[in-house]
PDB file of C-alpha atoms and ligand atoms in Angstrom:
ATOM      1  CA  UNK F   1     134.893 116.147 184.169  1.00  0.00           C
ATOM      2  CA  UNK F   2     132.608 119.291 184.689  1.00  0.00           C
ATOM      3  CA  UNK F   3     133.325 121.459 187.399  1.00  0.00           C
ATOM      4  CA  UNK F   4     130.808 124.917 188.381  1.00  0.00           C
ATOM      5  CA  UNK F   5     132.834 127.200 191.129  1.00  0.00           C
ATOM      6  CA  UNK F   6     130.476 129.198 192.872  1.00  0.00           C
ATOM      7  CA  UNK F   7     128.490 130.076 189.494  1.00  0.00           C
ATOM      8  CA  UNK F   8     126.040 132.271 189.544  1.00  0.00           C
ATOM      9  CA  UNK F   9     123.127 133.678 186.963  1.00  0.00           C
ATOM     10  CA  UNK F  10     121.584 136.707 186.890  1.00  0.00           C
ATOM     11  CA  UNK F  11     119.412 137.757 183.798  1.00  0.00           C
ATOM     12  CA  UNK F  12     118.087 140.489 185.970  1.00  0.00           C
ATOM     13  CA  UNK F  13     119.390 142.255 188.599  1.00  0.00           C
ATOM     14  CA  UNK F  14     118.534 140.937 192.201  1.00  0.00           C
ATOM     15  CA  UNK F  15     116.932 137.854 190.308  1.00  0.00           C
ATOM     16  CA  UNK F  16     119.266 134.916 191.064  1.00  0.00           C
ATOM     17  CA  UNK F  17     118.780 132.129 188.263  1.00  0.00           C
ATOM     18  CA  UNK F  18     121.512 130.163 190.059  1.00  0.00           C
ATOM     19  CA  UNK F  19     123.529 131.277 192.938  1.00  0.00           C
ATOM     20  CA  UNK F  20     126.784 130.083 193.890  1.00  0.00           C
ATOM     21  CA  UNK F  21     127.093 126.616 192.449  1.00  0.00           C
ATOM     22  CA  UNK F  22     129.721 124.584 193.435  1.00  0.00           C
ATOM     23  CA  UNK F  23     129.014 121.158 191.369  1.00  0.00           C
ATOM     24  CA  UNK F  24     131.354 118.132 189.583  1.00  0.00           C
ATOM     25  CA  UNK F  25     130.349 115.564 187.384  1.00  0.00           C
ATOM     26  CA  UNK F  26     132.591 113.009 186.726  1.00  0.00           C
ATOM     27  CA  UNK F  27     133.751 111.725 183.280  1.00  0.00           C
ATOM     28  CA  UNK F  28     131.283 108.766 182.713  1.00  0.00           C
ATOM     29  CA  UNK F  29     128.578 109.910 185.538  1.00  0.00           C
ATOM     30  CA  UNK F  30     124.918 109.664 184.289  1.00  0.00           C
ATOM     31  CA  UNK F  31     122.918 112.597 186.676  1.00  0.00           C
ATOM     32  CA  UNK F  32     119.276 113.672 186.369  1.00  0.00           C
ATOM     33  CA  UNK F  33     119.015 117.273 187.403  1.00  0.00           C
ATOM     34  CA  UNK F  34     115.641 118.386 188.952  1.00  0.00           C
ATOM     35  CA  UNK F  35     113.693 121.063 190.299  1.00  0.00           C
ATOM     36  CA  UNK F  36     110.582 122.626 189.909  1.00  0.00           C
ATOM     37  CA  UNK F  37     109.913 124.866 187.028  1.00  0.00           C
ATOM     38  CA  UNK F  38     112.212 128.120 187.040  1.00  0.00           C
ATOM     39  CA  UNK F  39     114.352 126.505 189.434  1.00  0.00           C
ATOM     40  CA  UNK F  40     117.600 126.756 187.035  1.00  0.00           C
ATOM     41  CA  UNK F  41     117.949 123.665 185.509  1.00  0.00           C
ATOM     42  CA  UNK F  42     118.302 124.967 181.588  1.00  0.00           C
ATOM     43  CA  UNK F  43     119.996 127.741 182.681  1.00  0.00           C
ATOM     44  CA  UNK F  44     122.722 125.504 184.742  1.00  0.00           C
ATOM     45  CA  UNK F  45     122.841 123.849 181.301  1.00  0.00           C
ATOM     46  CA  UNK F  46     123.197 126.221 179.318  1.00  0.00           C
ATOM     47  CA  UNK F  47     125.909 127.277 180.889  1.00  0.00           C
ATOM     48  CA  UNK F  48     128.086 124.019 180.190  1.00  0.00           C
ATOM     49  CA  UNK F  49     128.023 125.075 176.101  1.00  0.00           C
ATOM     50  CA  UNK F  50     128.505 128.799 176.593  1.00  0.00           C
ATOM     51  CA  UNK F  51     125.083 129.302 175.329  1.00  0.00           C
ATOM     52  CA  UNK F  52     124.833 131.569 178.744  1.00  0.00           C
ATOM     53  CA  UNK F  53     127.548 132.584 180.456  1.00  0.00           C
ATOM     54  CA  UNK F  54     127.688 133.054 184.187  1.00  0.00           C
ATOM     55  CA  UNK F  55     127.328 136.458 185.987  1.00  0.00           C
ATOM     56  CA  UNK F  56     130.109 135.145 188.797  1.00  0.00           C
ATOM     57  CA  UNK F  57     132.294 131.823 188.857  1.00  0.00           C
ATOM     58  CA  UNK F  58     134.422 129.371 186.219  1.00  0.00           C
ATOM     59  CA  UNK F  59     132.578 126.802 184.555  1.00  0.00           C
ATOM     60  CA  UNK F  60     135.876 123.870 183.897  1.00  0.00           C
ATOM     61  CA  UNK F  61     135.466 121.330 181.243  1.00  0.00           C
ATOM     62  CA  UNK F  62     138.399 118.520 181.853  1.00  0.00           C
ATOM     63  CA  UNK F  63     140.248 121.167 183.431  1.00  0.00           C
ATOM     64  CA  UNK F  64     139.715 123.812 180.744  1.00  0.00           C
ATOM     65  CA  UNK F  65     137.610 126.913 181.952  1.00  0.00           C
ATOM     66  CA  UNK F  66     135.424 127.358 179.312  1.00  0.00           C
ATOM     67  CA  UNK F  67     134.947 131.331 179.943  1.00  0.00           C
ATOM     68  CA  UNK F  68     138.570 131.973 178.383  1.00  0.00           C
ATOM     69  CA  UNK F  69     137.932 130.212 175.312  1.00  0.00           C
ATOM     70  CA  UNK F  70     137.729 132.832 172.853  1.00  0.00           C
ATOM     71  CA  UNK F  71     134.939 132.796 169.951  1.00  0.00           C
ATOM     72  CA  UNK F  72     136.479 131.221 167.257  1.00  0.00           C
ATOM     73  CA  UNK F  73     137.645 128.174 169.069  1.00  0.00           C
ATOM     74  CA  UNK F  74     133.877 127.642 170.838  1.00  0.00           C
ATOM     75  CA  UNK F  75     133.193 125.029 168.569  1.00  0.00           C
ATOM     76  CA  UNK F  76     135.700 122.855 170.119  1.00  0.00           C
ATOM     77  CA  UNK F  77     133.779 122.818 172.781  1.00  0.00           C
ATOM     78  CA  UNK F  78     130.606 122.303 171.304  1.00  0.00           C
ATOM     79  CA  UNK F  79     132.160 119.028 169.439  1.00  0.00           C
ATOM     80  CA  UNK F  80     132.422 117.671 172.625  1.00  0.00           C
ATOM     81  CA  UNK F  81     129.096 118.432 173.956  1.00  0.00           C
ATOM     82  CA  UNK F  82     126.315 117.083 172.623  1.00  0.00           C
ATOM     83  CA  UNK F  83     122.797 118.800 173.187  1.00  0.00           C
ATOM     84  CA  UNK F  84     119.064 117.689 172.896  1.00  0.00           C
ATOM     85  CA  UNK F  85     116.761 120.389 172.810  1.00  0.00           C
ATOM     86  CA  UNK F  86     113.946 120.593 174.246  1.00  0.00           C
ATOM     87  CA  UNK F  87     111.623 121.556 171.243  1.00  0.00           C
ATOM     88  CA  UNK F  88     114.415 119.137 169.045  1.00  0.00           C
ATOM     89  CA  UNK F  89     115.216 121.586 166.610  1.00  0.00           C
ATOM     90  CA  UNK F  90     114.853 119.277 164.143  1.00  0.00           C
ATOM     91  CA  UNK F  91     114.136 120.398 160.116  1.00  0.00           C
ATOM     92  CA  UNK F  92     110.937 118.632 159.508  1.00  0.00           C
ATOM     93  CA  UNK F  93     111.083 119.000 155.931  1.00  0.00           C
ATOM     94  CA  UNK F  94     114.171 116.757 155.710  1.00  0.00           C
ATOM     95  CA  UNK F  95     114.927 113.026 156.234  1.00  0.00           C
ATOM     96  CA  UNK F  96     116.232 111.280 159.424  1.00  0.00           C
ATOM     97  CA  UNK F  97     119.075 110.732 157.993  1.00  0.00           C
ATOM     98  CA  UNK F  98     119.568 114.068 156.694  1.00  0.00           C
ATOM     99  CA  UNK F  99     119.021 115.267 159.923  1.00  0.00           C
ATOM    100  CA  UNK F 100     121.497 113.161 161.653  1.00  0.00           C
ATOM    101  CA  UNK F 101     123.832 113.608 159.186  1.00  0.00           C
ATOM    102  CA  UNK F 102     124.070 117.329 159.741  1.00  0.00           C
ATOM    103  CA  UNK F 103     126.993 117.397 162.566  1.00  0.00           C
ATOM    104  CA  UNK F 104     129.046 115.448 160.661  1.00  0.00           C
ATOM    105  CA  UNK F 105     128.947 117.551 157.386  1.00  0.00           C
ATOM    106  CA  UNK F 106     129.420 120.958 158.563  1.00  0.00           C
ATOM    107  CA  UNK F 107     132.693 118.738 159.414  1.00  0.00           C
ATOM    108  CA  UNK F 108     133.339 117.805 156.345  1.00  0.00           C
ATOM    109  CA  UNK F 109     133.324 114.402 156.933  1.00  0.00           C
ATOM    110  CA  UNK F 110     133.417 111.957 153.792  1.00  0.00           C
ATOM    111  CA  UNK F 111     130.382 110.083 152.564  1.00  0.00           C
ATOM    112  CA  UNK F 112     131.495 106.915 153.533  1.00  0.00           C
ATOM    113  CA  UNK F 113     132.145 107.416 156.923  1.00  0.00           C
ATOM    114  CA  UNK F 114     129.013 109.495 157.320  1.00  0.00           C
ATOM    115  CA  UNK F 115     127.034 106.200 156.272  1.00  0.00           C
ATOM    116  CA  UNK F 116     128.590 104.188 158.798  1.00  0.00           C
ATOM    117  CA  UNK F 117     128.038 106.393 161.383  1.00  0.00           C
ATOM    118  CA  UNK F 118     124.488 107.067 160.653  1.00  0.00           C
ATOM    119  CA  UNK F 119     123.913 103.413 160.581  1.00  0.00           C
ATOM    120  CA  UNK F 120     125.543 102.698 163.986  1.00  0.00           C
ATOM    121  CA  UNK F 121     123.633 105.565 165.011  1.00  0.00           C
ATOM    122  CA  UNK F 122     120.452 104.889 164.381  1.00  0.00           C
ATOM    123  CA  UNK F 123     120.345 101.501 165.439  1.00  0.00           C
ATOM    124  CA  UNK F 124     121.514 102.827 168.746  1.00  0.00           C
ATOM    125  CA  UNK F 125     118.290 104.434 169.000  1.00  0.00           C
ATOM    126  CA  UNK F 126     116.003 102.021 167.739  1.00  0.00           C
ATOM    127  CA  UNK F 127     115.002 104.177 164.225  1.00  0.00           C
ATOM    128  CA  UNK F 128     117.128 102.390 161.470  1.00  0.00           C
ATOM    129  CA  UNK F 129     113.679 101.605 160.225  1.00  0.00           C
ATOM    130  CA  UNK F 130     112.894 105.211 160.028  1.00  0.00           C
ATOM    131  CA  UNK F 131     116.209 106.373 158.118  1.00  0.00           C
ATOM    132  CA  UNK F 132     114.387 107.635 154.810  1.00  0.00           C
ATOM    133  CA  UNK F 133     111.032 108.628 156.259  1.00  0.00           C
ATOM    134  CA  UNK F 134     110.250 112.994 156.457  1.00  0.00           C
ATOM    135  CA  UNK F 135     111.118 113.716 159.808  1.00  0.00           C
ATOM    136  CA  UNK F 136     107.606 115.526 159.845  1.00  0.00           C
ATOM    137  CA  UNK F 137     105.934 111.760 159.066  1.00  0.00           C
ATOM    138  CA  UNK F 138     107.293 109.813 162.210  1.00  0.00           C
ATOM    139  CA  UNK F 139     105.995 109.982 165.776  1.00  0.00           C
ATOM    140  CA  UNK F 140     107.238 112.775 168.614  1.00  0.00           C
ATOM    141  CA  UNK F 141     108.890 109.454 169.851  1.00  0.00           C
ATOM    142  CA  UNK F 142     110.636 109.023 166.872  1.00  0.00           C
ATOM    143  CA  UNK F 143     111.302 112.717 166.135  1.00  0.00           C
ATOM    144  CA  UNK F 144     112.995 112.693 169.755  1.00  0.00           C
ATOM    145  CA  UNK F 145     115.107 109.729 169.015  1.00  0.00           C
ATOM    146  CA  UNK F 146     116.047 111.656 165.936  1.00  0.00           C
ATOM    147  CA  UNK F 147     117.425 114.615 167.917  1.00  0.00           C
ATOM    148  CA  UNK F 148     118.761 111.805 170.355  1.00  0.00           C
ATOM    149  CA  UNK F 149     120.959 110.709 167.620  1.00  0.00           C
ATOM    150  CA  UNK F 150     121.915 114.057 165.923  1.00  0.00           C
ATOM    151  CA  UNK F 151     123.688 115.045 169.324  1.00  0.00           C
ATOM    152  CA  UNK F 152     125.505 111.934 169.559  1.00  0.00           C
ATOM    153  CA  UNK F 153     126.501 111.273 165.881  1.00  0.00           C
ATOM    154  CA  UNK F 154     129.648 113.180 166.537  1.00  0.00           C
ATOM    155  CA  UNK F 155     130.948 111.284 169.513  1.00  0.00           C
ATOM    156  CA  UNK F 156     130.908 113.873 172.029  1.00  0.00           C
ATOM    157  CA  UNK F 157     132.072 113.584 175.601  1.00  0.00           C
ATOM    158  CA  UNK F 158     129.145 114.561 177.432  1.00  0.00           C
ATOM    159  CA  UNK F 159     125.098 114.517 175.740  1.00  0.00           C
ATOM    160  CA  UNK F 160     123.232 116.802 178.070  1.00  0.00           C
ATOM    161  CA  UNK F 161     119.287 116.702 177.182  1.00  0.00           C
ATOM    162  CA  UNK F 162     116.631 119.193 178.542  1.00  0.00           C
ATOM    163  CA  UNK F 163     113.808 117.515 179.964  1.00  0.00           C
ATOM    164  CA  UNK F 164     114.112 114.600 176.767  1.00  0.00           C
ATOM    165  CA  UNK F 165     110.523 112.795 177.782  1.00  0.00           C
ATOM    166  CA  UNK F 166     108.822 116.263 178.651  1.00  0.00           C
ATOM    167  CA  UNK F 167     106.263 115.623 176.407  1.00  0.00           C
ATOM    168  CA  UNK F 168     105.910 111.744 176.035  1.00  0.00           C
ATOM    169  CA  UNK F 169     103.881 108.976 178.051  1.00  0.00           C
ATOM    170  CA  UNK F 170     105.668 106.859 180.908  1.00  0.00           C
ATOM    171  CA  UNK F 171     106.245 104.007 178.517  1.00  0.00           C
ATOM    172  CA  UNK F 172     107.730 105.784 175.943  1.00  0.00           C
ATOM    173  CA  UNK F 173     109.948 107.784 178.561  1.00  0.00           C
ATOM    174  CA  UNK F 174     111.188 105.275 179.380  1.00  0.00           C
ATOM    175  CA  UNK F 175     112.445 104.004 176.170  1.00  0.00           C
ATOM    176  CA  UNK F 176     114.449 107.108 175.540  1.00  0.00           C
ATOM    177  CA  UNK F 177     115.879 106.824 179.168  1.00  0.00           C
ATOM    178  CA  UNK F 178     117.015 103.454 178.407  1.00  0.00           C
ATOM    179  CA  UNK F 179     118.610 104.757 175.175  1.00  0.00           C
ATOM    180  CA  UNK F 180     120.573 107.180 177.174  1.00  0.00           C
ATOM    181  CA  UNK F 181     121.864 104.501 179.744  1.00  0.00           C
ATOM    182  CA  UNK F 182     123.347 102.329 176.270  1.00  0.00           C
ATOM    183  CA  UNK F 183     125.092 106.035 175.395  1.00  0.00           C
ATOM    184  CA  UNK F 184     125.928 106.531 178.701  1.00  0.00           C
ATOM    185  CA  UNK F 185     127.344 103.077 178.810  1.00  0.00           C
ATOM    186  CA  UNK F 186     130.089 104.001 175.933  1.00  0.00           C
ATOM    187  CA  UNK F 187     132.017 106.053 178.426  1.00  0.00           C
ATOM    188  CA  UNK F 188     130.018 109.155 177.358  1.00  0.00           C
ATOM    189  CA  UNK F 189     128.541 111.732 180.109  1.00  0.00           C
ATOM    190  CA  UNK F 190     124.865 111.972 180.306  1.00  0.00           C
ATOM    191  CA  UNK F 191     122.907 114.587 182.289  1.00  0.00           C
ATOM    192  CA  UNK F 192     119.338 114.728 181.642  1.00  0.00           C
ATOM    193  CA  UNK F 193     117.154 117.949 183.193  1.00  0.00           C
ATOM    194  CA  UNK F 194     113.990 116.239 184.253  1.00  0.00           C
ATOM    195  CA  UNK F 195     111.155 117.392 186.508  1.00  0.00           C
ATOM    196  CA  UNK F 196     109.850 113.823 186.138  1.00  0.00           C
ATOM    197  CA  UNK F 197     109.656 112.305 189.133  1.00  0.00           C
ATOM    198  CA  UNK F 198     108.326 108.921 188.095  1.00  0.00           C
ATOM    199  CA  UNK F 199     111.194 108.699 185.779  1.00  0.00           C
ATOM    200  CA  UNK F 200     113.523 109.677 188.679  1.00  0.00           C
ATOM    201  CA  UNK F 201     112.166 106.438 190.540  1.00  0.00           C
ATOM    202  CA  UNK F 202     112.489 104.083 188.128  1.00  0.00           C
ATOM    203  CA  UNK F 203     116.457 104.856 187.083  1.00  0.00           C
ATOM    204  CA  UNK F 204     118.362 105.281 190.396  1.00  0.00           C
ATOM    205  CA  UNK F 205     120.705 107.389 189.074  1.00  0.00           C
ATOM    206  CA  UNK F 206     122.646 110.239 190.849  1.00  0.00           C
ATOM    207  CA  UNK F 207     120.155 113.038 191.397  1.00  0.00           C
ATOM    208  CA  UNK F 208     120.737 116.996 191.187  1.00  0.00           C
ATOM    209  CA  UNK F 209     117.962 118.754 192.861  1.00  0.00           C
ATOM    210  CA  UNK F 210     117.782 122.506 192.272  1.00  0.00           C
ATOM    211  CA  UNK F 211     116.183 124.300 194.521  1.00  0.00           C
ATOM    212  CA  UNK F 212     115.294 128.419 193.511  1.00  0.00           C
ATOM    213  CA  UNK F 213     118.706 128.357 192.330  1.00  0.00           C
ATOM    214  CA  UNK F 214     120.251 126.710 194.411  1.00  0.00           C
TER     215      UNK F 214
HETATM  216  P1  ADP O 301     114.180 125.497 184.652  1.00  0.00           P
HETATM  217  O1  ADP O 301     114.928 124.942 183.490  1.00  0.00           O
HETATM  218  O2  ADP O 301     114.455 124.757 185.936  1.00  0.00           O
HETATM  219  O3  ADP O 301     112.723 125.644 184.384  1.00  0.00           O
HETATM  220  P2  ADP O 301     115.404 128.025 183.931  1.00  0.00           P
HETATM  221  O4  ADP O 301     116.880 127.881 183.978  1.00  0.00           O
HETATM  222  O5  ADP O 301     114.733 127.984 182.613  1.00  0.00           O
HETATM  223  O6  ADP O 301     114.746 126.981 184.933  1.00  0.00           O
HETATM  224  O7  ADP O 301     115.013 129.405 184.613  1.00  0.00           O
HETATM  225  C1  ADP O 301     115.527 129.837 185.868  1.00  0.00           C
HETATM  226  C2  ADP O 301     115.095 131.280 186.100  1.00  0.00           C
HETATM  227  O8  ADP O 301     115.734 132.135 185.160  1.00  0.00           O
HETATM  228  C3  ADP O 301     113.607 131.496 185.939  1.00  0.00           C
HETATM  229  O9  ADP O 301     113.204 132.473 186.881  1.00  0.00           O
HETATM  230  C4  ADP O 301     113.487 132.051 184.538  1.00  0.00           C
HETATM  231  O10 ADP O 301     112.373 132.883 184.394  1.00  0.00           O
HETATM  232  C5  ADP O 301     114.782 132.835 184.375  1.00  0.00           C
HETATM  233  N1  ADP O 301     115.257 132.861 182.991  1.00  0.00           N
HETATM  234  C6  ADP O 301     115.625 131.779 182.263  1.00  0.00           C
HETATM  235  N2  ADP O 301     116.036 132.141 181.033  1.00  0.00           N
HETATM  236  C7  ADP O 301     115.921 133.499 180.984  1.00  0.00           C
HETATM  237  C8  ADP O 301     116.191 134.484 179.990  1.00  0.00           C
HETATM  238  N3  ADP O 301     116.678 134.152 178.782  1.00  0.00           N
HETATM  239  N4  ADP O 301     115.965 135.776 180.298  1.00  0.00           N
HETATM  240  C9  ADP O 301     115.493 136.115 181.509  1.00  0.00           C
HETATM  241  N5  ADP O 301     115.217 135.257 182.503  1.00  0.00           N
HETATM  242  C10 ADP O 301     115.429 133.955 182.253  1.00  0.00           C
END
């Protein structure tokens, strides 16, 4: 479960990001958070995996509060939370599966079980087809599956995904929605930060609207 207690962000003074958040996801909840542009959605993300931290108010993951976990046990958490970027942050030069495969090797996971996984994996997602290819030779489609599959390789807890579809066509948005629902149907937490409101319509899913913050 995530819980935000009256969380708020300032990067500037005066200039609320978020203010006074009180929000819970439950373990197994798939939400869409939305909001216009600048209304806080990355930023209430970002928050989740300590890549911001909050000016005011606890941020609890399963009942741990994230702000007291000290710097050299933050990638605990990160194990357990699995991001999609927005750009993907993918190395183009490499393959799919080296891509993928990164997670579990700065584990130190064996070969073996790094195969298995990456196999599973990728037919999750649709690409086992693409497994050898440059990641700079497939589609954006493909490229977001790729980063789709990179965040879940390690079995997190929760995959949250900024705005996933942001720069794909209906149809193909709503592939990589329905790829989310089969993660999301493993028991794993999905909340995707969409200002999509076509896609919004389509999955009736619980909805997050931010407002200016709020
Ligand atoms: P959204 O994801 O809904 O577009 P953001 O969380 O990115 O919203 O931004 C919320 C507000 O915080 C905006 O006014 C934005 O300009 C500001 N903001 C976001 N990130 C930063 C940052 N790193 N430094 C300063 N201001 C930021």
């Amino acid at each position: 479960m995530i819980q935000y207690f009256h969380v708020s962000k300032q990067y500037y003074k005066d200039q609320f990001a978020l203010s006074d958040i009180n929000l819970s996801i439950e373990k197994g909840e798939f939400v869409f958070l939305t909001g216009a542009s600048g209304a806080g959605k990355s930023t209430l993300l970002k928050l989740a995996f300590k890549e911001e931290l909050p000016s005011k108010g606890q941020i609890l993951i399963d009942s741990v509060n994230i702000g007291l976990i000290p710097e050299r046990k933050l990638y605990r958490l990160r194990r357990q939370i699995g991001v999609v970027f927005q750009d993907f942050k993918l190395l183009m030069d490499r393959t799919v599966y080296d891509n993928v495969a990164i997670p579990l090797l700065v584990r130190g996971e064996k070969k073996s079980v790094i195969e298995k996984k990456i196999t599973s994996t990728l037919s999750l997602v649709g690409l086992s087809h693409r497994r050898k290819y440059p990641t700079s030779h497939i589609s954006g489609g493909e490229q977001q599956r790729v980063a789709i599959a990179r965040a879940i390789i390690g079995s997190p807890k929760i995959v949250i995904a900024d705005e996933p579809t942001g720069n794909l066509d209906t149809e193909l948005s709503i592939e990589i929605v329905k790829i989310f629902e089969r993660i999301n149907a493993n028991g794993i937490t999905v909340i995707i930060a969409t200002h999509d409101q076509n896609l919004i319509n389509l999955f009736p899913k619980r909805l997050i609207k931010l407002d200016r913050g709020q």
